[in-house]
Coordinates of C-alpha atoms in Angstrom, one line a residue:
Chain A
X1 CA 16.0 258.3 -30.8
X2 CA 13.6 259.7 -28.3
X3 CA 15.2 257.5 -25.6
X4 CA 18.7 258.8 -26.2
X5 CA 18.6 262.0 -24.0
X6 CA 16.9 260.1 -21.2
X7 CA 19.4 257.3 -21.5
X8 CA 22.3 259.7 -21.5
X9 CA 20.9 261.5 -18.5
X10 CA 20.5 258.1 -16.8
X11 CA 24.1 257.2 -17.5
X12 CA 25.4 260.5 -16.2
X13 CA 23.3 260.2 -13.1
X14 CA 24.4 256.7 -12.5
X15 CA 28.0 257.7 -12.9
X16 CA 27.6 260.6 -10.5
X17 CA 25.5 259.0 -7.7
X18 CA 26.2 255.3 -7.7
X19 CA 29.9 255.5 -6.9
X20 CA 30.4 255.3 -3.1
X21 CA 32.6 258.0 -1.7
X22 CA 36.3 257.4 -2.3
X23 CA 35.6 254.7 -4.9
X24 CA 38.3 254.4 -7.6
X25 CA 39.0 252.4 -10.6
X26 CA 42.0 250.2 -11.2
X27 CA 43.2 248.9 -14.6
X28 CA 44.4 245.3 -14.2
X29 CA 46.3 243.2 -16.8
X30 CA 45.5 239.5 -16.0
X31 CA 47.3 236.4 -17.3
X32 CA 45.0 234.3 -19.5
X33 CA 45.1 231.3 -17.2
X34 CA 43.8 233.4 -14.3
X35 CA 40.7 234.6 -16.2
X36 CA 38.0 232.6 -14.4
X37 CA 39.1 233.1 -10.8
X38 CA 39.9 236.8 -11.4
X39 CA 36.4 237.5 -12.6
X40 CA 35.0 236.1 -9.3
X41 CA 37.6 238.0 -7.2
X42 CA 36.9 241.3 -9.0
X43 CA 33.2 241.0 -8.3
X44 CA 33.9 240.2 -4.6
X45 CA 36.4 243.1 -4.5
X46 CA 33.9 245.5 -5.8
X47 CA 31.3 244.4 -3.3
X48 CA 33.7 244.6 -0.4
X49 CA 35.5 247.9 -1.2
X50 CA 33.4 249.9 -3.7
X51 CA 36.4 250.1 -5.9
X52 CA 36.1 248.8 -9.4
X53 CA 38.7 246.6 -11.1
X54 CA 38.8 246.8 -14.9
X55 CA 40.2 243.5 -16.2
X56 CA 42.1 242.8 -19.4
X57 CA 43.1 239.2 -20.2
X58 CA 46.0 238.1 -22.3
X59 CA 49.5 236.7 -22.6
X60 CA 52.0 238.0 -20.2
X61 CA 54.6 238.7 -22.9
X62 CA 52.1 240.9 -24.8
X63 CA 51.3 242.8 -21.6
X64 CA 55.0 243.4 -21.1
X65 CA 55.3 244.9 -24.5
X66 CA 52.2 247.0 -24.0
X67 CA 53.2 248.2 -20.5
X68 CA 56.7 249.1 -21.7
X69 CA 55.0 251.2 -24.4
X70 CA 52.8 253.2 -22.1
X71 CA 49.7 251.0 -21.7
X72 CA 47.5 252.3 -18.9
X73 CA 47.7 249.2 -16.7
X74 CA 48.2 249.8 -12.9
X75 CA 48.5 246.2 -11.8
X76 CA 49.9 243.2 -13.6
X77 CA 48.9 239.6 -12.6
X78 CA 51.5 237.7 -14.5
X79 CA 51.7 234.1 -15.5
X80 CA 55.3 233.9 -14.2
X81 CA 57.6 235.5 -11.7
X82 CA 60.2 236.7 -14.2
X83 CA 58.1 239.4 -16.0
X84 CA 57.2 241.4 -12.8
X85 CA 60.8 241.1 -11.6
X86 CA 62.0 242.4 -15.0
X87 CA 59.5 245.3 -14.9
X88 CA 60.7 246.2 -11.4
X89 CA 64.4 246.2 -12.6
X90 CA 63.4 248.4 -15.5
X91 CA 61.7 250.9 -13.2
X92 CA 58.2 250.2 -14.5
X93 CA 56.9 248.2 -11.5
X94 CA 56.8 249.7 -8.0
X95 CA 59.6 248.1 -5.9
X96 CA 58.4 246.1 -2.9
X97 CA 54.9 245.4 -4.2
X98 CA 55.7 242.0 -5.9
X99 CA 54.2 238.9 -4.3
X100 CA 53.1 235.4 -5.5
X101 CA 49.4 235.4 -5.7
X102 CA 49.0 231.8 -7.1
X103 CA 51.1 228.8 -7.9
X104 CA 49.9 227.2 -11.2
X105 CA 49.0 223.6 -11.5
X106 CA 49.7 221.8 -14.8
X107 CA 47.3 219.1 -16.0
X108 CA 47.2 216.7 -19.0
X109 CA 43.7 216.9 -20.2
X110 CA 41.5 215.4 -22.9
X111 CA 38.0 216.4 -23.8
X112 CA 37.2 212.7 -24.1
X113 CA 36.2 210.9 -20.9
X114 CA 38.6 208.0 -20.0
X115 CA 41.2 209.0 -22.6
X116 CA 43.8 210.2 -20.0
X117 CA 44.5 207.8 -17.2
X118 CA 45.7 208.8 -13.8
X119 CA 49.3 207.5 -14.5
X120 CA 49.6 209.2 -17.8
X121 CA 50.3 205.9 -19.6
X122 CA 48.6 207.4 -22.6
X123 CA 51.7 209.5 -23.2
X124 CA 53.9 206.3 -23.4
X125 CA 51.5 204.5 -25.6
X126 CA 51.4 207.5 -28.0
X127 CA 48.0 206.6 -29.4
X128 CA 47.2 210.1 -30.6
X129 CA 48.1 212.5 -33.4
X130 CA 48.4 215.8 -31.7
X131 CA 49.5 216.9 -28.2
X132 CA 48.6 220.5 -27.5
X133 CA 51.0 222.5 -25.4
X134 CA 51.5 226.3 -24.8
X135 CA 54.4 227.7 -26.7
X136 CA 57.3 227.0 -24.2
X137 CA 59.2 230.1 -25.4
X138 CA 56.3 232.3 -24.3
X139 CA 54.2 230.6 -21.7
X140 CA 55.3 229.2 -18.3
X141 CA 52.8 226.4 -18.6
X142 CA 54.4 225.4 -21.9
X143 CA 57.8 225.4 -20.4
X144 CA 56.5 223.3 -17.5
X145 CA 55.0 220.8 -20.0
X146 CA 58.3 220.4 -21.7
X147 CA 60.1 220.0 -18.4
X148 CA 57.6 217.3 -17.4
X149 CA 58.0 215.4 -20.7
X150 CA 61.8 215.7 -20.3
X151 CA 61.6 214.2 -16.8
X152 CA 59.4 211.4 -18.1
X153 CA 62.0 210.7 -20.9
X154 CA 59.3 211.2 -23.6
X155 CA 60.2 214.6 -25.1
X156 CA 62.0 213.1 -28.1
X157 CA 59.3 210.7 -28.8
X158 CA 56.4 213.2 -28.6
X159 CA 58.0 216.4 -29.9
X160 CA 56.8 215.7 -33.5
X161 CA 53.2 215.6 -32.2
X162 CA 53.2 219.0 -30.6
X163 CA 50.8 221.7 -31.6
X164 CA 51.4 225.0 -29.9
X165 CA 49.0 227.5 -28.6
X166 CA 50.2 231.1 -28.3
X167 CA 48.9 231.1 -24.7
X168 CA 47.2 228.6 -22.4
X169 CA 43.7 229.7 -23.5
X170 CA 44.5 228.7 -27.1
X171 CA 46.1 225.5 -26.0
X172 CA 42.9 224.6 -24.2
X173 CA 40.8 225.5 -27.3
X174 CA 42.8 223.1 -29.5
X175 CA 41.9 220.3 -27.0
X176 CA 38.3 221.3 -26.3
X177 CA 37.5 221.4 -30.0
X178 CA 38.9 217.9 -30.4
X179 CA 41.6 218.9 -32.9
X180 CA 44.2 217.7 -30.5
X181 CA 43.3 214.6 -28.6
X182 CA 45.0 215.9 -25.4
X183 CA 47.1 218.6 -24.1
X184 CA 48.9 220.2 -21.2
X185 CA 46.6 222.9 -19.8
X186 CA 46.2 224.9 -16.6
X187 CA 44.2 223.0 -14.0
X188 CA 42.3 226.3 -13.4
X189 CA 40.8 225.9 -16.9
X190 CA 39.3 222.5 -16.4
X191 CA 38.5 222.7 -12.7
X192 CA 35.9 224.5 -10.8
X193 CA 34.5 224.1 -7.2
X194 CA 37.1 221.5 -6.5
X195 CA 36.4 219.1 -9.3
X196 CA 36.9 218.4 -13.0
X197 CA 34.4 220.1 -15.3
X198 CA 34.6 217.4 -18.0
X199 CA 36.7 215.0 -20.0
X200 CA 39.6 213.2 -18.4
X201 CA 42.8 214.5 -16.8
X202 CA 46.1 213.7 -15.1
X203 CA 47.2 216.3 -12.6
X204 CA 50.9 216.6 -13.1
X205 CA 52.9 216.0 -9.9
X206 CA 54.8 219.2 -8.8
X207 CA 58.1 217.3 -8.7
X208 CA 58.2 216.9 -12.5
X209 CA 58.7 220.6 -13.3
X210 CA 59.7 223.9 -11.7
X211 CA 56.9 225.6 -9.8
X212 CA 54.8 227.9 -11.9
X213 CA 54.9 231.0 -9.6
X214 CA 52.5 233.6 -10.7
X215 CA 53.5 237.0 -9.3
X216 CA 51.6 240.3 -9.1
X217 CA 53.1 243.8 -9.0
X218 CA 51.8 247.3 -8.9
X219 CA 53.0 249.3 -11.9
X220 CA 54.2 252.9 -11.8
X221 CA 50.9 254.2 -13.3
X222 CA 49.0 252.7 -10.3
X223 CA 51.5 253.9 -7.6
X224 CA 49.2 256.5 -6.0
X225 CA 45.9 254.8 -6.8
X226 CA 44.2 253.7 -3.5
X227 CA 42.2 251.1 -5.5
X228 CA 45.4 249.5 -6.7
X229 CA 46.7 249.1 -3.2
X230 CA 43.3 247.9 -2.0
X231 CA 43.2 245.2 -4.7
X232 CA 46.7 243.9 -3.8
X233 CA 45.6 243.6 -0.2
X234 CA 42.4 241.9 -1.2
X235 CA 44.3 239.3 -3.3
X236 CA 46.3 238.4 -0.2
X237 CA 43.1 238.1 1.9
X238 CA 41.3 234.9 3.0
X239 CA 38.4 235.3 0.6
X240 CA 40.4 235.7 -2.5
X241 CA 42.7 232.9 -1.5
X242 CA 39.8 230.6 -1.1
X243 CA 38.6 231.4 -4.6
X244 CA 42.1 230.9 -6.0
X245 CA 42.4 227.5 -4.4
X246 CA 38.9 226.4 -5.6
X247 CA 40.2 226.8 -9.1
X248 CA 43.0 224.3 -8.6
X249 CA 45.9 226.6 -7.8
X250 CA 48.1 226.0 -4.8
X251 CA 49.3 228.8 -2.6
Chain B
X1 CA 70.2 238.7 -38.4
X2 CA 67.7 236.0 -39.5
X3 CA 68.0 232.6 -38.0
X4 CA 67.4 229.2 -39.5
X5 CA 63.8 229.1 -38.1
X6 CA 63.2 232.6 -39.6
X7 CA 64.3 231.4 -43.0
X8 CA 62.1 228.3 -42.7
X9 CA 59.2 230.5 -41.9
X10 CA 59.9 232.7 -44.9
X11 CA 60.1 229.7 -47.2
X12 CA 56.9 228.3 -45.9
X13 CA 55.1 231.6 -46.2
X14 CA 56.0 231.9 -49.9
X15 CA 55.1 228.2 -50.5
X16 CA 51.7 228.8 -48.9
X17 CA 51.1 232.0 -50.8
X18 CA 52.2 230.4 -54.1
X19 CA 50.0 227.3 -53.8
X20 CA 47.1 229.4 -52.6
X21 CA 47.3 231.9 -55.4
X22 CA 47.5 229.2 -58.1
X23 CA 44.5 227.4 -56.7
X24 CA 42.6 230.7 -56.4
X25 CA 43.3 231.6 -60.0
X26 CA 41.9 228.3 -61.1
X27 CA 38.9 228.3 -58.8
X28 CA 38.3 232.0 -59.0
X29 CA 38.0 232.2 -62.8
X30 CA 34.7 230.3 -63.1
X31 CA 33.3 232.0 -60.0
X32 CA 34.2 235.4 -61.4
X33 CA 32.9 234.5 -64.9
X34 CA 29.6 233.3 -63.4
X35 CA 29.3 236.5 -61.2
X36 CA 30.1 238.7 -64.2
X37 CA 27.6 237.1 -66.6
X38 CA 24.7 235.7 -64.6
X39 CA 21.3 237.1 -64.3
X40 CA 20.4 234.6 -61.6
X41 CA 18.7 235.7 -58.4
X42 CA 21.6 234.0 -56.5
X43 CA 24.2 236.5 -57.8
X44 CA 23.8 238.8 -54.8
X45 CA 24.1 235.9 -52.3
X46 CA 27.1 234.3 -54.0
X47 CA 28.8 237.7 -54.3
X48 CA 28.2 238.4 -50.6
X49 CA 29.7 235.0 -49.6
X50 CA 32.8 235.6 -51.7
X51 CA 33.2 239.1 -50.1
X52 CA 32.7 237.9 -46.5
X53 CA 36.4 237.4 -45.7
X54 CA 36.9 241.1 -46.4
X55 CA 34.5 242.0 -43.6
X56 CA 34.9 239.2 -41.1
X57 CA 37.6 239.4 -38.5
X58 CA 40.2 236.6 -39.2
X59 CA 39.5 235.3 -35.7
X60 CA 35.9 234.5 -36.7
X61 CA 37.1 232.7 -39.9
X62 CA 39.9 230.9 -38.0
X63 CA 37.6 229.8 -35.2
X64 CA 34.9 228.5 -37.4
X65 CA 37.4 226.7 -39.6
X66 CA 38.9 225.1 -36.5
X67 CA 35.5 223.9 -35.4
X68 CA 34.3 222.8 -38.9
X69 CA 37.6 221.1 -39.9
X70 CA 38.0 219.4 -36.5
X71 CA 37.1 215.8 -35.8
X72 CA 33.6 216.9 -34.6
X73 CA 32.9 219.3 -37.5
X74 CA 31.2 218.6 -40.8
X75 CA 34.3 219.2 -42.9
X76 CA 36.4 217.2 -40.5
X77 CA 34.1 214.2 -40.6
X78 CA 34.2 214.4 -44.5
X79 CA 38.0 214.6 -44.7
X80 CA 38.4 211.8 -42.2
X81 CA 36.0 209.5 -44.1
X82 CA 38.0 210.2 -47.2
X83 CA 41.1 209.0 -45.3
X84 CA 42.7 212.5 -45.4
X85 CA 42.6 212.9 -41.6
X86 CA 41.7 216.3 -40.1
X87 CA 43.0 219.5 -41.6
X88 CA 44.0 221.8 -38.7
X89 CA 47.7 221.8 -37.9
X90 CA 48.6 220.8 -41.5
X91 CA 50.0 222.6 -44.5
X92 CA 46.9 221.5 -46.5
X93 CA 44.7 222.9 -43.8
X94 CA 46.4 226.3 -44.1
X95 CA 46.0 226.2 -47.9
X96 CA 42.2 225.5 -47.5
X97 CA 41.9 228.4 -45.0
X98 CA 44.0 230.8 -47.1
X99 CA 41.9 230.0 -50.2
X100 CA 38.8 231.0 -48.4
X101 CA 40.5 234.0 -46.7
X102 CA 42.0 235.5 -49.9
X103 CA 39.1 234.5 -52.3
X104 CA 37.6 238.0 -52.7
X105 CA 41.0 239.5 -53.5
X106 CA 41.3 237.2 -56.5
X107 CA 37.7 236.9 -57.6
X108 CA 36.7 240.6 -57.5
X109 CA 39.5 242.0 -59.8
X110 CA 38.8 239.2 -62.3
X111 CA 35.1 239.7 -62.1
X112 CA 35.6 243.4 -62.7
X113 CA 37.8 242.7 -65.7
X114 CA 35.2 240.3 -67.2
X115 CA 32.4 242.9 -66.7
X116 CA 34.5 245.6 -68.3
X117 CA 34.8 243.5 -71.5
X118 CA 31.1 243.7 -72.2
X119 CA 29.0 241.8 -74.8
X120 CA 30.5 243.1 -78.0
X121 CA 33.8 241.3 -78.3
X122 CA 32.0 238.0 -77.4
X123 CA 29.3 238.7 -80.1
X124 CA 32.0 239.5 -82.6
X125 CA 33.8 236.3 -81.8
X126 CA 30.5 234.3 -82.1
X127 CA 29.9 235.7 -85.6
X128 CA 33.3 234.5 -86.6
X129 CA 32.2 231.0 -85.4
X130 CA 34.5 230.8 -82.4
X131 CA 33.3 228.3 -79.9
X132 CA 32.6 229.6 -76.4
X133 CA 35.8 227.9 -75.1
X134 CA 37.8 229.4 -77.9
X135 CA 36.3 232.8 -77.3
X136 CA 37.2 232.5 -73.6
X137 CA 40.8 231.6 -74.2
X138 CA 41.5 233.8 -77.2
X139 CA 39.4 236.9 -76.5
X140 CA 38.3 237.1 -72.8
X141 CA 41.5 236.0 -71.1
X142 CA 43.8 238.4 -73.0
X143 CA 41.4 241.3 -72.5
X144 CA 41.2 240.5 -68.8
X145 CA 44.9 240.4 -68.3
X146 CA 45.1 243.5 -66.0
X147 CA 42.5 242.0 -63.8
X148 CA 44.5 238.7 -63.6
X149 CA 47.6 240.7 -62.7
X150 CA 45.9 242.5 -59.9
X151 CA 44.3 239.3 -58.7
X152 CA 47.6 237.4 -58.6
X153 CA 49.5 240.1 -56.8
X154 CA 46.7 240.8 -54.3
X155 CA 46.0 237.1 -53.7
X156 CA 49.6 236.4 -53.1
X157 CA 50.3 239.4 -50.9
X158 CA 47.2 239.0 -48.9
X159 CA 48.1 235.4 -48.1
X160 CA 51.6 236.4 -47.1
X161 CA 50.0 239.0 -44.7
X162 CA 47.7 236.4 -43.2
X163 CA 47.9 236.1 -39.4
X164 CA 44.8 235.6 -37.4
X165 CA 43.5 232.6 -39.3
X166 CA 46.9 230.8 -39.3
X167 CA 47.2 231.5 -35.6
X168 CA 43.8 229.9 -34.9
X169 CA 44.3 226.7 -36.9
X170 CA 48.0 226.4 -37.4
X171 CA 49.4 225.2 -34.1
X172 CA 52.7 226.9 -34.8
X173 CA 54.5 223.8 -36.1
X174 CA 58.0 224.5 -37.6
X175 CA 58.2 223.8 -41.3
X176 CA 54.5 223.1 -41.5
X177 CA 52.4 225.9 -40.2
X178 CA 54.8 228.5 -38.7
X179 CA 54.6 231.3 -41.2
X180 CA 56.4 234.7 -41.0
X181 CA 53.6 236.6 -39.3
X182 CA 53.3 234.0 -36.6
X183 CA 57.1 234.0 -36.2
X184 CA 57.1 237.8 -35.8
X185 CA 54.3 237.5 -33.2
X186 CA 56.4 234.9 -31.3
X187 CA 59.5 237.1 -31.3
X188 CA 57.5 240.1 -29.9
X189 CA 55.8 238.0 -27.3
X190 CA 59.2 236.5 -26.2
X191 CA 60.5 240.1 -25.9
X192 CA 63.0 239.4 -28.6
X193 CA 62.5 242.7 -30.3
X194 CA 65.7 242.7 -32.4
X195 CA 64.6 239.5 -34.2
X196 CA 61.1 240.8 -34.6
X197 CA 62.4 244.0 -36.3
X198 CA 64.4 242.1 -38.9
X199 CA 61.4 240.1 -40.0
X200 CA 58.9 242.9 -39.6
X201 CA 60.9 245.4 -41.6
X202 CA 61.3 242.7 -44.2
X203 CA 57.6 242.4 -44.5
X204 CA 57.2 246.2 -44.9
X205 CA 59.7 246.3 -47.7
X206 CA 58.2 243.3 -49.4
X207 CA 54.7 244.6 -49.3
X208 CA 55.7 248.0 -50.5
X209 CA 57.7 246.5 -53.4
X210 CA 54.8 244.2 -54.4
X211 CA 52.3 247.0 -54.5
X212 CA 54.7 249.3 -56.3
X213 CA 55.2 246.6 -58.9
X214 CA 51.5 246.3 -59.3
X215 CA 50.8 250.0 -59.8
X216 CA 53.8 250.4 -62.1
X217 CA 53.0 247.4 -64.4
X218 CA 49.3 248.0 -64.2
X219 CA 48.7 251.8 -64.0
X220 CA 45.4 251.6 -65.7
X221 CA 44.4 248.5 -63.8
X222 CA 42.0 250.3 -61.6
X223 CA 40.1 251.8 -64.6
X224 CA 40.1 248.8 -66.8
X225 CA 39.9 245.9 -64.3

């Protein structure tokens, strides 16, 4: 217990002296699929501006409910373009701040090497028990997966093999644990530094589904926070865009 | 009002809770008996394992069950070699998970009831030449009735209220693993708050009614069990 007072003093001193002049904090709600790139971007942002971005990761629909009920988020990085637009219509997002920060890329992935071929013939052969997709009612990547299967004419044949994750992170977990042989995940989850991290994948061509536009918006709580404005600018900058692309998003 | 998928979720939830409670009463009785009577050094360890689900977040239970019951896990390898396939995403898998998750809510009331009976009725039965089996069914079980009532109601209600574990291993399949709590979660996430309210309010009413029934039928349950 002896160390407690000195530890506390240390914390207080750190808080007082380490923050550069004019440094602010911004609370950001981040779509689950954007977790990995956003951690990198937030670290770069802190280095470049001295502002700090506090990140919360989760499903966009849950963030919507929380924001509508007074959650202290100042920026929303959504997994879709509908939720930010809806929040703007309802007066919770600041008009004129919305923009597309990333366009999601869907991938059919298996944790087993060689299981998914580059023409997705595995889907036609149906040699698997479970196909993991994000709940299409909740997650844009799930809706895109259903559109893709509809385009391929395989929806009816494969629907009975669906297992649904509540968000794209859980969808990935079902596949990575081997419980589902394959699944439609976000390329950002299985891709880093421009290549596949493991297993086998088919990158779904963009013409098989509607584009997964992921929009950001400043929320009313962050209207006058300079750090919120700075982060929105930073997301549009070259450095952040390079990170976003390296995780397999298009822009 | 409630849609067809809502009703299917409700039916599935009660099926799951019913099967789980029956299994737990059968499995929980010998465990509770052993815990109540033993002088073994293992009593503490076994009691702690039984109580674990009370303390652990359902996400921990769900995550480990997903890994263990998956094709790369020990349980998964066993079930596959027995020709049962892997358990996640199946009704049987949910039953296994629920049995583990609700175990303390059934074992502990029964164990308390057994302990409250004490030695004397058993000794009296033995002097009347009752076999241990006979003693158990004619003396112990009737005396432990309040404990069984508490165990049944709590086991059932706790399984109905299960969410985290099902979310982790269920895969949200209609008619197989999509239970009421998951359906409510889906409605909320999809911003369909009216539908969510119907089911959520139903759960509140159900839970209150069940607990009211328990405390009315079993007012001395807490003391005796």
